PDB file of N, CA and C in Angstrom:
ATOM      1  N   MET A 271       3.737   4.672  21.181  1.00 83.00           N
ATOM      2  CA  MET A 271       3.176   6.004  21.009  1.00 83.00           C
ATOM      3  C   MET A 271       3.297   6.664  22.608  1.00 83.00           C
ATOM      4  N   ASN A 272       4.055   7.822  22.469  1.00 87.00           N
ATOM      5  CA  ASN A 272       3.948   8.689  23.545  1.00 87.00           C
ATOM      6  C   ASN A 272       2.964   9.415  24.225  1.00 87.00           C
ATOM      7  N   LYS A 273       2.974  10.001  25.256  1.00 89.00           N
ATOM      8  CA  LYS A 273       1.766  10.695  25.970  1.00 89.00           C
ATOM      9  C   LYS A 273       1.262  11.830  24.874  1.00 89.00           C
ATOM     10  N   THR A 274       2.128  12.637  24.285  1.00 89.00           N
ATOM     11  CA  THR A 274       1.684  13.649  23.711  1.00 89.00           C
ATOM     12  C   THR A 274       0.837  13.501  22.636  1.00 89.00           C
ATOM     13  N   THR A 275       1.485  12.153  21.771  1.00 92.00           N
ATOM     14  CA  THR A 275       0.769  11.665  20.867  1.00 92.00           C
ATOM     15  C   THR A 275      -0.750  11.345  21.137  1.00 92.00           C
ATOM     16  N   GLN A 276      -0.592  10.508  22.330  1.00 93.00           N
ATOM     17  CA  GLN A 276      -2.058   9.939  22.915  1.00 93.00           C
ATOM     18  C   GLN A 276      -2.971  11.406  23.308  1.00 93.00           C
ATOM     19  N   ALA A 277      -2.477  12.465  23.491  1.00 93.00           N
ATOM     20  CA  ALA A 277      -3.215  13.450  24.059  1.00 93.00           C
ATOM     21  C   ALA A 277      -3.836  14.226  22.775  1.00 93.00           C
ATOM     22  N   ILE A 278      -3.003  14.489  21.613  1.00 94.00           N
ATOM     23  CA  ILE A 278      -3.569  14.933  20.436  1.00 94.00           C
ATOM     24  C   ILE A 278      -4.576  14.137  19.994  1.00 94.00           C
ATOM     25  N   ILE A 279      -4.583  12.703  19.817  1.00 95.00           N
ATOM     26  CA  ILE A 279      -5.464  11.916  19.363  1.00 95.00           C
ATOM     27  C   ILE A 279      -6.893  12.041  20.272  1.00 95.00           C
ATOM     28  N   ALA A 280      -6.680  12.088  21.331  1.00 96.00           N
ATOM     29  CA  ALA A 280      -7.818  12.156  22.438  1.00 96.00           C
ATOM     30  C   ALA A 280      -8.462  13.646  22.081  1.00 96.00           C
ATOM     31  N   LEU A 281      -7.673  14.458  21.899  1.00 96.00           N
ATOM     32  CA  LEU A 281      -8.500  15.816  21.392  1.00 96.00           C
ATOM     33  C   LEU A 281      -9.159  15.814  20.130  1.00 96.00           C
ATOM     34  N   LEU A 282      -9.117  14.984  19.107  1.00 96.00           N
ATOM     35  CA  LEU A 282      -9.899  14.895  17.893  1.00 96.00           C
ATOM     36  C   LEU A 282     -11.376  14.391  18.413  1.00 96.00           C
ATOM     37  N   PRO A 283     -12.393  15.202  17.395  1.00 96.00           N
ATOM     38  CA  PRO A 283     -13.566  15.047  17.870  1.00 96.00           C
ATOM     39  C   PRO A 283     -14.136  13.464  17.593  1.00 96.00           C
ATOM     40  N   LYS A 284     -14.848  13.058  18.035  1.00 95.00           N
ATOM     41  CA  LYS A 284     -15.356  11.669  18.043  1.00 95.00           C
ATOM     42  C   LYS A 284     -16.224  11.461  17.143  1.00 95.00           C
ATOM     43  N   LYS A 285     -15.721  11.595  16.053  1.00 96.00           N
ATOM     44  CA  LYS A 285     -16.750  11.221  14.627  1.00 96.00           C
ATOM     45  C   LYS A 285     -16.015  10.697  13.531  1.00 96.00           C
ATOM     46  N   PRO A 286     -16.267   9.793  12.456  1.00 96.00           N
ATOM     47  CA  PRO A 286     -15.412   9.185  11.588  1.00 96.00           C
ATOM     48  C   PRO A 286     -14.912   9.807  10.651  1.00 96.00           C
ATOM     49  N   LEU A 287     -15.363  11.238  10.354  1.00 97.00           N
ATOM     50  CA  LEU A 287     -14.796  11.963   9.246  1.00 97.00           C
ATOM     51  C   LEU A 287     -14.472  13.258   9.753  1.00 97.00           C
ATOM     52  N   LEU A 288     -13.261  13.840   9.500  1.00 97.00           N
ATOM     53  CA  LEU A 288     -12.525  14.928  10.105  1.00 97.00           C
ATOM     54  C   LEU A 288     -12.218  15.986   8.917  1.00 97.00           C
ATOM     55  N   SER A 289     -12.386  17.384   9.371  1.00 97.00           N
ATOM     56  CA  SER A 289     -11.863  18.353   8.398  1.00 97.00           C
ATOM     57  C   SER A 289     -10.442  19.083   9.261  1.00 97.00           C
ATOM     58  N   PRO A 290      -9.822  19.532   7.959  1.00 97.00           N
ATOM     59  CA  PRO A 290      -8.363  19.776   8.217  1.00 97.00           C
ATOM     60  C   PRO A 290      -8.452  20.730   9.646  1.00 97.00           C
ATOM     61  N   ALA A 291      -9.487  21.534   9.840  1.00 97.00           N
ATOM     62  CA  ALA A 291      -9.610  22.461  11.016  1.00 97.00           C
ATOM     63  C   ALA A 291      -9.732  21.668  12.299  1.00 97.00           C
ATOM     64  N   ASP A 292     -10.455  20.572  12.426  1.00 97.00           N
ATOM     65  CA  ASP A 292     -10.460  19.459  13.320  1.00 97.00           C
ATOM     66  C   ASP A 292      -8.983  19.178  13.919  1.00 97.00           C
ATOM     67  N   LEU A 293      -8.398  18.427  12.713  1.00 97.00           N
ATOM     68  CA  LEU A 293      -7.055  18.065  12.954  1.00 97.00           C
ATOM     69  C   LEU A 293      -5.982  19.344  13.538  1.00 97.00           C
ATOM     70  N   ALA A 294      -6.266  20.509  13.145  1.00 97.00           N
ATOM     71  CA  ALA A 294      -5.359  21.509  13.552  1.00 97.00           C
ATOM     72  C   ALA A 294      -5.810  22.008  14.787  1.00 97.00           C
ATOM     73  N   ALA A 295      -7.071  22.035  15.318  1.00 96.00           N
ATOM     74  CA  ALA A 295      -7.446  22.142  16.724  1.00 96.00           C
ATOM     75  C   ALA A 295      -6.791  21.273  17.654  1.00 96.00           C
ATOM     76  N   ALA A 296      -6.770  20.165  17.086  1.00 96.00           N
ATOM     77  CA  ALA A 296      -6.194  18.967  18.147  1.00 96.00           C
ATOM     78  C   ALA A 296      -4.704  19.277  18.228  1.00 96.00           C
ATOM     79  N   TYR A 297      -3.989  19.578  17.378  1.00 94.00           N
ATOM     80  CA  TYR A 297      -2.538  20.035  17.487  1.00 94.00           C
ATOM     81  C   TYR A 297      -2.534  21.165  18.072  1.00 94.00           C
ATOM     82  N   GLY A 298      -3.485  22.069  18.234  1.00 94.00           N
ATOM     83  CA  GLY A 298      -3.161  23.553  18.840  1.00 94.00           C
ATOM     84  C   GLY A 298      -2.722  24.486  17.971  1.00 94.00           C
ATOM     85  N   LEU A 299      -3.146  24.371  16.505  1.00 95.00           N
ATOM     86  CA  LEU A 299      -2.550  25.271  15.591  1.00 95.00           C
ATOM     87  C   LEU A 299      -3.894  26.465  15.169  1.00 95.00           C
ATOM     88  N   ALA A 300      -3.381  27.496  15.046  1.00 96.00           N
ATOM     89  CA  ALA A 300      -4.247  28.644  14.868  1.00 96.00           C
ATOM     90  C   ALA A 300      -5.116  28.584  13.394  1.00 96.00           C
ATOM     91  N   THR A 301      -4.503  27.856  12.617  1.00 96.00           N
ATOM     92  CA  THR A 301      -5.102  27.891  11.342  1.00 96.00           C
ATOM     93  C   THR A 301      -4.650  26.284  10.803  1.00 96.00           C
ATOM     94  N   ALA A 302      -5.505  25.972   9.641  1.00 97.00           N
ATOM     95  CA  ALA A 302      -5.373  24.816   9.160  1.00 97.00           C
ATOM     96  C   ALA A 302      -4.506  24.689   7.876  1.00 97.00           C
ATOM     97  N   VAL A 303      -3.457  25.514   7.763  1.00 97.00           N
ATOM     98  CA  VAL A 303      -2.805  25.714   6.772  1.00 97.00           C
ATOM     99  C   VAL A 303      -1.722  24.621   6.614  1.00 97.00           C
ATOM    100  N   PRO A 304      -0.825  24.488   7.585  1.00 96.00           N
ATOM    101  CA  PRO A 304      -0.366  23.322   7.435  1.00 96.00           C
ATOM    102  C   PRO A 304      -0.602  21.961   7.412  1.00 96.00           C
ATOM    103  N   ILE A 305      -1.855  21.888   7.893  1.00 97.00           N
ATOM    104  CA  ILE A 305      -2.465  20.548   7.529  1.00 97.00           C
ATOM    105  C   ILE A 305      -2.961  20.474   5.826  1.00 97.00           C
ATOM    106  N   ILE A 306      -3.589  21.367   5.664  1.00 97.00           N
ATOM    107  CA  ILE A 306      -4.055  21.562   4.183  1.00 97.00           C
ATOM    108  C   ILE A 306      -2.703  21.194   3.298  1.00 97.00           C
ATOM    109  N   ALA A 307      -1.378  21.993   3.653  1.00 97.00           N
ATOM    110  CA  ALA A 307      -0.335  21.504   2.764  1.00 97.00           C
ATOM    111  C   ALA A 307       0.379  20.232   2.825  1.00 97.00           C
ATOM    112  N   ASP A 308       0.156  19.658   3.982  1.00 97.00           N
ATOM    113  CA  ASP A 308       0.546  18.234   4.098  1.00 97.00           C
ATOM    114  C   ASP A 308      -0.328  17.363   2.989  1.00 97.00           C
ATOM    115  N   ILE A 309      -1.754  17.757   3.226  1.00 97.00           N
ATOM    116  CA  ILE A 309      -2.647  16.945   2.067  1.00 97.00           C
ATOM    117  C   ILE A 309      -2.394  17.133   0.817  1.00 97.00           C
ATOM    118  N   LYS A 310      -1.887  18.336   0.252  1.00 96.00           N
ATOM    119  CA  LYS A 310      -1.439  18.824  -1.112  1.00 96.00           C
ATOM    120  C   LYS A 310      -0.024  17.898  -1.442  1.00 96.00           C
ATOM    121  N   VAL A 311       0.772  17.788  -0.392  1.00 97.00           N
ATOM    122  CA  VAL A 311       2.022  16.954  -0.711  1.00 97.00           C
ATOM    123  C   VAL A 311       1.858  15.503  -0.612  1.00 97.00           C
ATOM    124  N   GLY A 312       0.802  14.938  -0.139  1.00 96.00           N
ATOM    125  CA  GLY A 312       0.549  13.646   0.039  1.00 96.00           C
ATOM    126  C   GLY A 312       1.097  12.974   1.411  1.00 96.00           C
ATOM    127  N   LYS A 313       1.237  13.880   2.232  1.00 96.00           N
ATOM    128  CA  LYS A 313       1.591  13.233   3.572  1.00 96.00           C
ATOM    129  C   LYS A 313       0.549  12.747   4.348  1.00 96.00           C
ATOM    130  N   LEU A 314      -0.939  13.336   4.061  1.00 97.00           N
ATOM    131  CA  LEU A 314      -1.981  13.063   4.728  1.00 97.00           C
ATOM    132  C   LEU A 314      -3.021  13.002   3.485  1.00 97.00           C
ATOM    133  N   ALA A 315      -3.613  11.450   3.597  1.00 97.00           N
ATOM    134  CA  ALA A 315      -4.819  11.057   3.126  1.00 97.00           C
ATOM    135  C   ALA A 315      -5.870  11.784   3.156  1.00 97.00           C
ATOM    136  N   ALA A 316      -6.593  12.462   2.035  1.00 97.00           N
ATOM    137  CA  ALA A 316      -7.983  13.090   2.376  1.00 97.00           C
ATOM    138  C   ALA A 316      -8.475  13.047   0.837  1.00 97.00           C
ATOM    139  N   ASN A 317      -9.880  13.219   1.222  1.00 97.00           N
ATOM    140  CA  ASN A 317     -10.436  13.292  -0.150  1.00 97.00           C
ATOM    141  C   ASN A 317     -11.129  14.801  -0.140  1.00 97.00           C
ATOM    142  N   SER A 318     -11.268  15.317  -1.409  1.00 95.00           N
ATOM    143  CA  SER A 318     -11.823  16.575  -1.705  1.00 95.00           C
ATOM    144  C   SER A 318     -13.193  16.325  -2.222  1.00 95.00           C
ATOM    145  N   ILE A 319     -14.159  16.969  -1.461  1.00 94.00           N
ATOM    146  CA  ILE A 319     -15.558  17.086  -2.001  1.00 94.00           C
ATOM    147  C   ILE A 319     -16.044  18.423  -1.967  1.00 94.00           C
ATOM    148  N   ASN A 320     -16.303  19.072  -3.274  1.00 94.00           N
ATOM    149  CA  ASN A 320     -16.873  20.475  -3.455  1.00 94.00           C
ATOM    150  C   ASN A 320     -15.868  21.401  -2.838  1.00 94.00           C
ATOM    151  N   GLY A 321     -14.543  21.242  -3.148  1.00 91.00           N
ATOM    152  CA  GLY A 321     -13.246  21.994  -2.735  1.00 91.00           C
ATOM    153  C   GLY A 321     -13.055  21.793  -1.309  1.00 91.00           C
ATOM    154  N   ARG A 322     -13.529  21.092  -0.385  1.00 95.00           N
ATOM    155  CA  ARG A 322     -13.468  20.883   1.001  1.00 95.00           C
ATOM    156  C   ARG A 322     -12.493  19.156   1.395  1.00 95.00           C
ATOM    157  N   TYR A 323     -11.948  19.568   2.074  1.00 97.00           N
ATOM    158  CA  TYR A 323     -11.176  18.227   2.518  1.00 97.00           C
ATOM    159  C   TYR A 323     -11.947  17.414   3.439  1.00 97.00           C
ATOM    160  N   ILE A 324     -12.017  16.139   3.250  1.00 98.00           N
ATOM    161  CA  ILE A 324     -12.446  15.359   4.268  1.00 98.00           C
ATOM    162  C   ILE A 324     -11.327  14.182   4.638  1.00 98.00           C
ATOM    163  N   ILE A 325     -11.167  14.188   5.901  1.00 98.00           N
ATOM    164  CA  ILE A 325     -10.221  13.021   6.595  1.00 98.00           C
ATOM    165  C   ILE A 325     -10.988  12.179   7.140  1.00 98.00           C
ATOM    166  N   SER A 326     -10.263  10.813   6.826  1.00 97.00           N
ATOM    167  CA  SER A 326     -10.986   9.663   7.912  1.00 97.00           C
ATOM    168  C   SER A 326     -10.307   9.854   8.991  1.00 97.00           C
ATOM    169  N   ARG A 327     -10.951   9.377  10.296  1.00 97.00           N
ATOM    170  CA  ARG A 327     -10.369   9.298  11.538  1.00 97.00           C
ATOM    171  C   ARG A 327      -9.168   8.351  11.403  1.00 97.00           C
ATOM    172  N   ALA A 328      -9.291   7.511  10.858  1.00 97.00           N
ATOM    173  CA  ALA A 328      -7.920   6.422  10.822  1.00 97.00           C
ATOM    174  C   ALA A 328      -6.775   6.958  10.296  1.00 97.00           C
ATOM    175  N   ALA A 329      -7.078   7.800   9.254  1.00 97.00           N
ATOM    176  CA  ALA A 329      -5.904   8.725   8.458  1.00 97.00           C
ATOM    177  C   ALA A 329      -5.521   9.637   9.367  1.00 97.00           C
ATOM    178  N   ALA A 330      -6.119  10.324   9.969  1.00 97.00           N
ATOM    179  CA  ALA A 330      -5.727  11.212  10.959  1.00 97.00           C
ATOM    180  C   ALA A 330      -4.910  10.721  11.889  1.00 97.00           C
ATOM    181  N   GLU A 331      -5.344   9.553  12.772  1.00 96.00           N
ATOM    182  CA  GLU A 331      -4.675   8.937  13.695  1.00 96.00           C
ATOM    183  C   GLU A 331      -3.216   8.522  13.288  1.00 96.00           C
ATOM    184  N   ALA A 332      -3.170   7.817  12.010  1.00 96.00           N
ATOM    185  CA  ALA A 332      -1.924   7.341  11.355  1.00 96.00           C
ATOM    186  C   ALA A 332      -0.883   8.776  11.122  1.00 96.00           C
ATOM    187  N   TYR A 333      -1.409   9.737  10.794  1.00 96.00           N
ATOM    188  CA  TYR A 333      -0.760  11.014  10.457  1.00 96.00           C
ATOM    189  C   TYR A 333      -0.070  11.633  11.855  1.00 96.00           C
ATOM    190  N   ILE A 334      -0.865  11.457  12.887  1.00 96.00           N
ATOM    191  CA  ILE A 334      -0.604  12.043  13.964  1.00 96.00           C
ATOM    192  C   ILE A 334       0.809  11.018  14.673  1.00 96.00           C
ATOM    193  N   GLU A 335       0.427   9.708  14.233  1.00 94.00           N
ATOM    194  CA  GLU A 335       1.599   8.807  14.943  1.00 94.00           C
ATOM    195  C   GLU A 335       2.664   8.765  14.086  1.00 94.00           C
ATOM    196  N   ALA A 336       2.447   9.147  12.842  1.00 93.00           N
ATOM    197  CA  ALA A 336       3.660   9.108  12.038  1.00 93.00           C
ATOM    198  C   ALA A 336       4.499  10.511  12.266  1.00 93.00           C
ATOM    199  N   ASN A 337       3.979  11.586  12.663  1.00 89.00           N
ATOM    200  CA  ASN A 337       4.755  12.769  12.904  1.00 89.00           C
ATOM    201  C   ASN A 337       5.064  12.891  14.392  1.00 89.00           C
ATOM    202  N   GLU A 338       5.114  11.764  14.936  1.00 86.00           N
ATOM    203  CA  GLU A 338       5.331  11.633  16.715  1.00 86.00           C
ATOM    204  C   GLU A 338       6.581  12.246  16.643  1.00 86.00           C
ATOM    205  N   TYR A 339       7.208  13.062  17.952  1.00 79.00           N
ATOM    206  CA  TYR A 339       8.492  13.450  17.993  1.00 79.00           C
ATOM    207  C   TYR A 339       9.183  12.742  18.943  1.00 79.00           C
ATOM    208  N   SER A 340      10.166  11.893  19.005  1.00 74.00           N
ATOM    209  CA  SER A 340      10.637  11.305  20.205  1.00 74.00           C
ATOM    210  C   SER A 340      12.182  11.614  20.154  1.00 74.00           C
ATOM    211  N   PRO A 341      12.387  12.489  21.321  1.00 72.00           N
ATOM    212  CA  PRO A 341      14.106  12.931  21.495  1.00 72.00           C
ATOM    213  C   PRO A 341      14.880  11.678  21.408  1.00 72.00           C
ATOM    214  N   ASP A 342      15.992  11.812  21.215  1.00 68.00           N
ATOM    215  CA  ASP A 342      17.088  10.502  21.412  1.00 68.00           C
ATOM    216  C   ASP A 342      17.328  10.691  22.904  1.00 68.00           C
ATOM    217  N   GLU A 343      17.571   9.629  23.521  1.00 60.00           N
ATOM    218  CA  GLU A 343      17.797   9.575  24.794  1.00 60.00           C
ATOM    219  C   GLU A 343      19.312  10.204  25.235  1.00 60.00           C
ATOM    220  N   GLY A 344      19.098  11.121  26.254  1.00 55.00           N
ATOM    221  CA  GLY A 344      20.489  11.955  26.416  1.00 55.00           C
ATOM    222  C   GLY A 344      20.544  13.118  25.925  1.00 55.00           C
ATOM    223  N   THR A 345      19.750  13.462  24.848  1.00 60.00           N
ATOM    224  CA  THR A 345      20.178  14.799  24.163  1.00 60.00           C
ATOM    225  C   THR A 345      19.094  16.011  24.608  1.00 60.00           C
ATOM    226  N   ILE A 346      19.702  17.147  24.535  1.00 59.00           N
ATOM    227  CA  ILE A 346      18.768  18.172  24.981  1.00 59.00           C
ATOM    228  C   ILE A 346      18.239  19.017  24.101  1.00 59.00           C
TER     229      ILE A 346
END
């Protein structure tokens, strides 16, 4: 896990259940639209309760790690 991924995980609220807005804020996004899109296509596990998505902290951390960007050595 690289330092950027660690920093994003550290920015998540310290609670067991998160909202798409919590995850978007950790990424520095202005809206939760990309997070909700990933939930809808199955890239991020979440439950819907009364039309609101609830994400477990474990699922959020796994999602962040799965989307980690690591450039190839020697490329710019």
